[in-house]
Amino acid sequence: MSQWVSGKITEVNWWTPSLFSIKVAADVAPFQAGQFTKLAMTIGDKRIARAYSYVNAPNDPVLEFYLTEVEGGKLTSGLAELEVGASIDVEAKANGFLTIEESPQRDVLWMISSGTGIGPFLSILADGKVWDKYQQVILIHSARYNNDLTYQDFIQAHEKLFKQFTYLPLVTREEPEHGLQGRITELIKQNAVADYFNLQALPENSHFMICGNPDMVKETSQLLQELGFKRHRRSEPGHISVEQYW
């Protein structure tokens, strides 16, 4: 049975008219970067809970979550109305295996995300364990428009601090200000992603962590398997780890 704790909203940040993040003070159990928990509210006469990844590092006392206001969404419509000082329930124990601790030792780590699926990767970057485990760390974030490519100050600061880190933004519905235009699957098929990093192909000694839109997660995972990479399991180390909690 889930154990819930009461949290207080300490900050609300609207990145775009539909993308926002909230910071919450709550006494949750220790978690690993990349994991998710659940947020819950009572709306009308119904209690509604949904899973969201932690954006903050595990040692940060303030919790952060990155959200999309979905039109007609049962929970996000309520979350979007929260103000500083409001209460929200947080599941105390985190879940999920999209973590550095669960990932195999490889040369290159690819963190592939779309939309708010970038959240767990921001937590992993902030946590810092990734820098000791991988020689090269690549964050790919796909969004519809340039304005949807959020957390730029955080990302740029890490690019300056860690020479092994590279960020590749993808935009699907307009010309990109930086990075590439197109869906991640098509860009991999066209070898455009490899070309961007001056590679002939995606390195064999790579690990891929994928989080975001369920269709993107499924299609990218299938494509990588067609290219010879294997799903990662504890019993059989592979190359692909995914997170789908909606």
mmCIF file of C-alpha atoms in Angstrom:
data_model
loop_
_atom_site.group_PDB
_atom_site.id
_atom_site.type_symbol
_atom_site.label_atom_id
_atom_site.label_comp_id
_atom_site.label_asym_id
_atom_site.label_seq_id
_atom_site.Cartn_x
_atom_site.Cartn_y
_atom_site.Cartn_z
ATOM 1 C CA MET A 1 0.000 0.000 0.000
ATOM 2 C CA SER A 2 1.263 3.467 -0.886
ATOM 3 C CA GLN A 3 2.433 5.743 1.902
ATOM 4 C CA TRP A 4 1.682 9.397 1.304
ATOM 5 C CA VAL A 5 3.203 12.497 2.865
ATOM 6 C CA SER A 6 1.919 16.038 2.731
ATOM 7 C CA GLY A 7 3.958 18.535 0.724
ATOM 8 C CA LYS A 8 3.900 22.319 0.419
ATOM 9 C CA ILE A 9 4.384 24.152 -2.864
ATOM 10 C CA THR A 10 7.400 26.458 -2.558
ATOM 11 C CA GLU A 11 7.706 27.644 -6.165
ATOM 12 C CA VAL A 12 5.786 27.512 -9.456
ATOM 13 C CA ASN A 13 7.574 28.300 -12.709
ATOM 14 C CA TRP A 14 5.744 28.559 -16.034
ATOM 15 C CA TRP A 15 8.179 27.935 -18.897
ATOM 16 C CA THR A 16 5.540 28.266 -21.637
ATOM 17 C CA PRO A 17 1.724 28.550 -21.607
ATOM 18 C CA SER A 18 1.526 24.755 -21.205
ATOM 19 C CA LEU A 19 4.825 23.701 -19.578
ATOM 20 C CA PHE A 20 5.506 24.362 -15.926
ATOM 21 C CA SER A 21 7.497 23.075 -12.987
ATOM 22 C CA ILE A 22 6.669 22.991 -9.316
ATOM 23 C CA LYS A 23 8.934 22.749 -6.296
ATOM 24 C CA VAL A 24 7.668 20.949 -3.230
ATOM 25 C CA ALA A 25 8.878 20.650 0.360
ATOM 26 C CA ALA A 26 8.025 17.130 1.526
ATOM 27 C CA ASP A 27 9.648 14.494 3.728
ATOM 28 C CA VAL A 28 10.017 11.623 1.241
ATOM 29 C CA ALA A 29 12.173 8.505 1.452
ATOM 30 C CA PRO A 30 15.647 8.538 -0.150
ATOM 31 C CA PHE A 31 15.562 7.920 -3.914
ATOM 32 C CA GLN A 32 17.944 7.462 -6.832
ATOM 33 C CA ALA A 33 18.314 10.019 -9.619
ATOM 34 C CA GLY A 34 16.086 9.001 -12.515
ATOM 35 C CA GLN A 35 13.297 7.562 -10.389
ATOM 36 C CA PHE A 36 9.702 8.755 -10.168
ATOM 37 C CA THR A 37 7.031 9.082 -7.539
ATOM 38 C CA LYS A 38 3.340 9.997 -7.528
ATOM 39 C CA LEU A 39 1.575 13.275 -6.837
ATOM 40 C CA ALA A 40 -2.042 13.286 -5.721
ATOM 41 C CA MET A 41 -4.853 15.786 -5.216
ATOM 42 C CA THR A 42 -8.522 15.584 -4.368
ATOM 43 C CA ILE A 43 -10.441 17.247 -7.181
ATOM 44 C CA GLY A 44 -14.170 17.461 -6.645
ATOM 45 C CA ASP A 45 -14.978 14.277 -4.755
ATOM 46 C CA LYS A 46 -12.229 12.170 -6.332
ATOM 47 C CA ARG A 47 -8.621 11.587 -5.313
ATOM 48 C CA ILE A 48 -6.419 11.494 -8.411
ATOM 49 C CA ALA A 49 -2.784 10.370 -8.516
ATOM 50 C CA ARG A 50 -0.257 10.340 -11.356
ATOM 51 C CA ALA A 51 3.428 9.439 -11.661
ATOM 52 C CA TYR A 52 6.079 12.128 -12.228
ATOM 53 C CA SER A 53 9.867 11.933 -12.310
ATOM 54 C CA TYR A 54 12.034 13.838 -9.877
ATOM 55 C CA VAL A 55 13.945 16.651 -11.593
ATOM 56 C CA ASN A 56 16.061 17.476 -8.543
ATOM 57 C CA ALA A 57 19.113 15.561 -7.356
ATOM 58 C CA PRO A 58 18.491 13.129 -4.475
ATOM 59 C CA ASN A 59 20.465 15.289 -2.029
ATOM 60 C CA ASP A 60 18.368 18.388 -2.776
ATOM 61 C CA PRO A 61 15.935 19.022 0.087
ATOM 62 C CA VAL A 62 13.415 20.642 -2.263
ATOM 63 C CA LEU A 63 11.636 18.340 -4.718
ATOM 64 C CA GLU A 64 11.006 19.459 -8.299
ATOM 65 C CA PHE A 65 8.635 18.114 -10.952
ATOM 66 C CA TYR A 66 8.271 19.106 -14.618
ATOM 67 C CA LEU A 67 4.730 19.019 -15.982
ATOM 68 C CA THR A 68 2.562 19.613 -19.027
ATOM 69 C CA GLU A 69 -0.877 21.086 -18.579
ATOM 70 C CA VAL A 70 -2.977 18.659 -20.584
ATOM 71 C CA GLU A 71 -6.302 19.973 -21.835
ATOM 72 C CA GLY A 72 -8.934 17.973 -20.006
ATOM 73 C CA GLY A 73 -6.277 16.264 -17.870
ATOM 74 C CA LYS A 74 -7.800 15.044 -14.615
ATOM 75 C CA LEU A 75 -4.788 15.936 -12.466
ATOM 76 C CA THR A 76 -2.741 18.451 -14.453
ATOM 77 C CA SER A 77 -5.650 20.891 -14.565
ATOM 78 C CA GLY A 78 -5.573 20.945 -10.779
ATOM 79 C CA LEU A 79 -1.784 21.060 -10.550
ATOM 80 C CA ALA A 80 -1.719 24.021 -12.936
ATOM 81 C CA GLU A 81 -3.819 26.029 -10.491
ATOM 82 C CA LEU A 82 -1.533 25.465 -7.502
ATOM 83 C CA GLU A 83 0.086 28.469 -5.894
ATOM 84 C CA VAL A 84 2.937 28.831 -3.410
ATOM 85 C CA GLY A 85 1.803 27.578 -0.012
ATOM 86 C CA ALA A 86 -0.735 25.105 -1.382
ATOM 87 C CA SER A 87 -0.676 21.486 -0.210
ATOM 88 C CA ILE A 88 -0.186 18.385 -2.327
ATOM 89 C CA ASP A 89 0.276 14.724 -1.465
ATOM 90 C CA VAL A 90 3.498 12.990 -2.499
ATOM 91 C CA GLU A 91 4.077 9.239 -2.419
ATOM 92 C CA ALA A 92 6.957 8.748 -0.006
ATOM 93 C CA LYS A 93 8.691 5.895 -1.829
ATOM 94 C CA ALA A 94 10.107 6.340 -5.337
ATOM 95 C CA ASN A 95 10.030 3.744 -8.110
ATOM 96 C CA GLY A 96 11.733 3.071 -11.422
ATOM 97 C CA PHE A 97 14.925 1.609 -12.833
ATOM 98 C CA LEU A 98 16.028 4.401 -15.197
ATOM 99 C CA THR A 99 19.049 5.088 -13.016
ATOM 100 C CA ILE A 100 22.820 5.086 -13.279
ATOM 101 C CA GLU A 101 22.912 2.387 -10.607
ATOM 102 C CA GLU A 102 20.891 0.070 -12.887
ATOM 103 C CA SER A 103 22.778 0.928 -16.079
ATOM 104 C CA PRO A 104 25.659 -1.193 -17.437
ATOM 105 C CA GLN A 105 29.207 0.062 -17.886
ATOM 106 C CA ARG A 106 29.651 1.425 -21.416
ATOM 107 C CA ASP A 107 31.742 4.102 -23.118
ATOM 108 C CA VAL A 108 28.881 6.355 -24.239
ATOM 109 C CA LEU A 109 25.590 7.131 -22.482
ATOM 110 C CA TRP A 110 22.760 8.441 -24.655
ATOM 111 C CA MET A 111 19.879 10.020 -22.724
ATOM 112 C CA ILE A 112 17.024 10.365 -25.216
ATOM 113 C CA SER A 113 13.950 12.331 -24.147
ATOM 114 C CA SER A 114 10.883 14.077 -25.478
ATOM 115 C CA GLY A 115 8.797 16.721 -23.747
ATOM 116 C CA THR A 116 8.779 16.474 -19.974
ATOM 117 C CA GLY A 117 10.611 13.145 -20.294
ATOM 118 C CA ILE A 118 13.814 15.153 -19.862
ATOM 119 C CA GLY A 119 13.042 15.341 -16.131
ATOM 120 C CA PRO A 120 14.815 12.172 -14.910
ATOM 121 C CA PHE A 121 17.888 13.015 -16.979
ATOM 122 C CA LEU A 122 18.175 16.438 -15.360
ATOM 123 C CA SER A 123 18.136 14.663 -11.995
ATOM 124 C CA ILE A 124 20.864 12.270 -13.176
ATOM 125 C CA LEU A 125 23.039 15.127 -14.414
ATOM 126 C CA ALA A 126 22.591 17.036 -11.154
ATOM 127 C CA ASP A 127 23.376 13.951 -9.076
ATOM 128 C CA GLY A 128 26.833 13.605 -10.624
ATOM 129 C CA LYS A 129 27.426 9.823 -10.574
ATOM 130 C CA VAL A 130 27.167 9.755 -14.362
ATOM 131 C CA TRP A 131 30.474 11.603 -14.824
ATOM 132 C CA ASP A 132 32.496 8.835 -13.202
ATOM 133 C CA LYS A 133 30.803 5.991 -15.061
ATOM 134 C CA TYR A 134 30.773 7.162 -18.702
ATOM 135 C CA GLN A 135 33.448 8.640 -20.941
ATOM 136 C CA GLN A 136 30.858 10.513 -23.005
ATOM 137 C CA VAL A 137 27.366 11.650 -21.979
ATOM 138 C CA ILE A 138 24.874 12.866 -24.591
ATOM 139 C CA LEU A 139 21.481 14.388 -23.779
ATOM 140 C CA ILE A 140 18.981 14.505 -26.649
ATOM 141 C CA HIS A 141 15.772 16.453 -26.024
ATOM 142 C CA SER A 142 13.002 16.482 -28.612
ATOM 143 C CA ALA A 143 10.255 19.116 -28.540
ATOM 144 C CA ARG A 144 7.766 20.608 -30.955
ATOM 145 C CA TYR A 145 9.049 24.188 -30.809
ATOM 146 C CA ASN A 146 12.238 25.961 -29.772
ATOM 147 C CA ASN A 147 10.477 27.556 -26.792
ATOM 148 C CA ASP A 148 9.675 24.078 -25.477
ATOM 149 C CA LEU A 149 13.383 23.341 -24.989
ATOM 150 C CA THR A 150 13.471 24.267 -21.321
ATOM 151 C CA TYR A 151 16.093 24.213 -18.529
ATOM 152 C CA GLN A 152 18.645 25.813 -20.864
ATOM 153 C CA ASP A 153 20.615 27.586 -18.115
ATOM 154 C CA PHE A 154 21.063 24.299 -16.262
ATOM 155 C CA ILE A 155 22.092 22.428 -19.414
ATOM 156 C CA GLN A 156 24.510 25.084 -20.631
ATOM 157 C CA ALA A 157 26.166 25.274 -17.205
ATOM 158 C CA HIS A 158 26.798 21.517 -17.311
ATOM 159 C CA GLU A 159 28.206 21.733 -20.832
ATOM 160 C CA LYS A 160 30.757 24.251 -19.557
ATOM 161 C CA LEU A 161 31.609 22.242 -16.442
ATOM 162 C CA PHE A 162 31.867 18.770 -17.988
ATOM 163 C CA LYS A 163 33.747 18.368 -21.255
ATOM 164 C CA GLN A 164 32.387 14.840 -21.732
ATOM 165 C CA PHE A 165 28.805 16.206 -21.863
ATOM 166 C CA THR A 166 27.013 17.221 -25.077
ATOM 167 C CA TYR A 167 23.455 18.427 -25.553
ATOM 168 C CA LEU A 168 21.535 17.903 -28.802
ATOM 169 C CA PRO A 169 18.138 19.608 -29.075
ATOM 170 C CA LEU A 170 15.621 18.417 -31.682
ATOM 171 C CA VAL A 171 12.673 20.456 -32.932
ATOM 172 C CA THR A 172 9.900 18.854 -34.974
ATOM 173 C CA ARG A 173 7.582 21.691 -36.052
ATOM 174 C CA GLU A 174 9.839 24.625 -36.930
ATOM 175 C CA GLU A 175 13.397 25.458 -37.877
ATOM 176 C CA PRO A 176 15.665 24.815 -34.911
ATOM 177 C CA GLU A 177 17.717 27.611 -33.410
ATOM 178 C CA HIS A 178 20.271 24.960 -32.492
ATOM 179 C CA GLY A 179 20.592 21.245 -33.119
ATOM 180 C CA LEU A 180 18.526 19.333 -35.673
ATOM 181 C CA GLN A 181 14.998 19.329 -37.064
ATOM 182 C CA GLY A 182 12.965 16.139 -37.133
ATOM 183 C CA ARG A 183 11.820 13.148 -35.124
ATOM 184 C CA ILE A 184 14.504 11.196 -33.294
ATOM 185 C CA THR A 185 13.673 7.950 -35.084
ATOM 186 C CA GLU A 186 13.970 9.495 -38.539
ATOM 187 C CA LEU A 187 17.207 11.256 -37.622
ATOM 188 C CA ILE A 188 18.701 7.987 -36.390
ATOM 189 C CA LYS A 189 17.596 6.187 -39.573
ATOM 190 C CA GLN A 190 19.133 8.931 -41.721
ATOM 191 C CA ASN A 191 22.358 8.699 -39.679
ATOM 192 C CA ALA A 192 21.925 12.409 -38.928
ATOM 193 C CA VAL A 193 22.473 11.882 -35.189
ATOM 194 C CA ALA A 194 25.724 10.017 -35.783
ATOM 195 C CA ASP A 195 26.802 12.642 -38.328
ATOM 196 C CA TYR A 196 26.138 15.407 -35.797
ATOM 197 C CA PHE A 197 28.771 13.871 -33.534
ATOM 198 C CA ASN A 198 31.166 13.098 -36.407
ATOM 199 C CA LEU A 199 30.541 9.365 -36.100
ATOM 200 C CA GLN A 200 30.089 6.839 -38.880
ATOM 201 C CA ALA A 201 27.443 5.052 -36.809
ATOM 202 C CA LEU A 202 26.153 4.871 -33.252
ATOM 203 C CA PRO A 203 29.006 3.320 -31.235
ATOM 204 C CA GLU A 204 28.575 -0.358 -30.358
ATOM 205 C CA ASN A 205 29.692 0.295 -26.774
ATOM 206 C CA SER A 206 26.741 2.608 -26.039
ATOM 207 C CA HIS A 207 23.933 2.562 -23.537
ATOM 208 C CA PHE A 208 20.623 4.261 -24.346
ATOM 209 C CA MET A 209 18.209 5.571 -21.726
ATOM 210 C CA ILE A 210 14.857 6.628 -23.192
ATOM 211 C CA CYS A 211 12.000 8.553 -21.551
ATOM 212 C CA GLY A 212 9.072 10.550 -22.886
ATOM 213 C CA ASN A 213 6.075 10.103 -25.142
ATOM 214 C CA PRO A 214 5.129 6.381 -25.150
ATOM 215 C CA ASP A 215 5.140 6.186 -28.950
ATOM 216 C CA MET A 216 8.613 7.760 -29.110
ATOM 217 C CA VAL A 217 9.910 5.384 -26.439
ATOM 218 C CA LYS A 218 8.513 2.334 -28.235
ATOM 219 C CA GLU A 219 9.611 3.345 -31.730
ATOM 220 C CA THR A 220 13.115 4.417 -30.695
ATOM 221 C CA SER A 221 13.632 1.236 -28.700
ATOM 222 C CA GLN A 222 12.496 -0.903 -31.638
ATOM 223 C CA LEU A 223 14.734 0.988 -34.049
ATOM 224 C CA LEU A 224 17.789 0.573 -31.833
ATOM 225 C CA GLN A 225 17.072 -3.138 -31.567
ATOM 226 C CA GLU A 226 16.907 -3.338 -35.359
ATOM 227 C CA LEU A 227 20.379 -1.753 -35.378
ATOM 228 C CA GLY A 228 21.686 -4.554 -33.168
ATOM 229 C CA PHE A 229 21.333 -3.119 -29.659
ATOM 230 C CA LYS A 230 19.569 -5.179 -26.964
ATOM 231 C CA ARG A 231 17.131 -4.318 -24.185
ATOM 232 C CA HIS A 232 18.901 -4.153 -20.846
ATOM 233 C CA ARG A 233 17.891 -6.494 -18.031
ATOM 234 C CA ARG A 234 19.472 -7.243 -14.681
ATOM 235 C CA SER A 235 19.847 -10.893 -15.667
ATOM 236 C CA GLU A 236 21.161 -10.048 -19.139
ATOM 237 C CA PRO A 237 23.014 -6.723 -19.543
ATOM 238 C CA GLY A 238 22.119 -4.910 -22.750
ATOM 239 C CA HIS A 239 22.102 -1.439 -24.270
ATOM 240 C CA ILE A 240 18.576 0.005 -23.883
ATOM 241 C CA SER A 241 16.707 1.113 -20.750
ATOM 242 C CA VAL A 242 13.273 2.752 -20.995
ATOM 243 C CA GLU A 243 10.791 4.445 -18.701
ATOM 244 C CA GLN A 244 7.069 4.470 -19.341
ATOM 245 C CA TYR A 245 4.822 5.395 -16.438
ATOM 246 C CA TRP A 246 1.796 6.666 -18.298
#
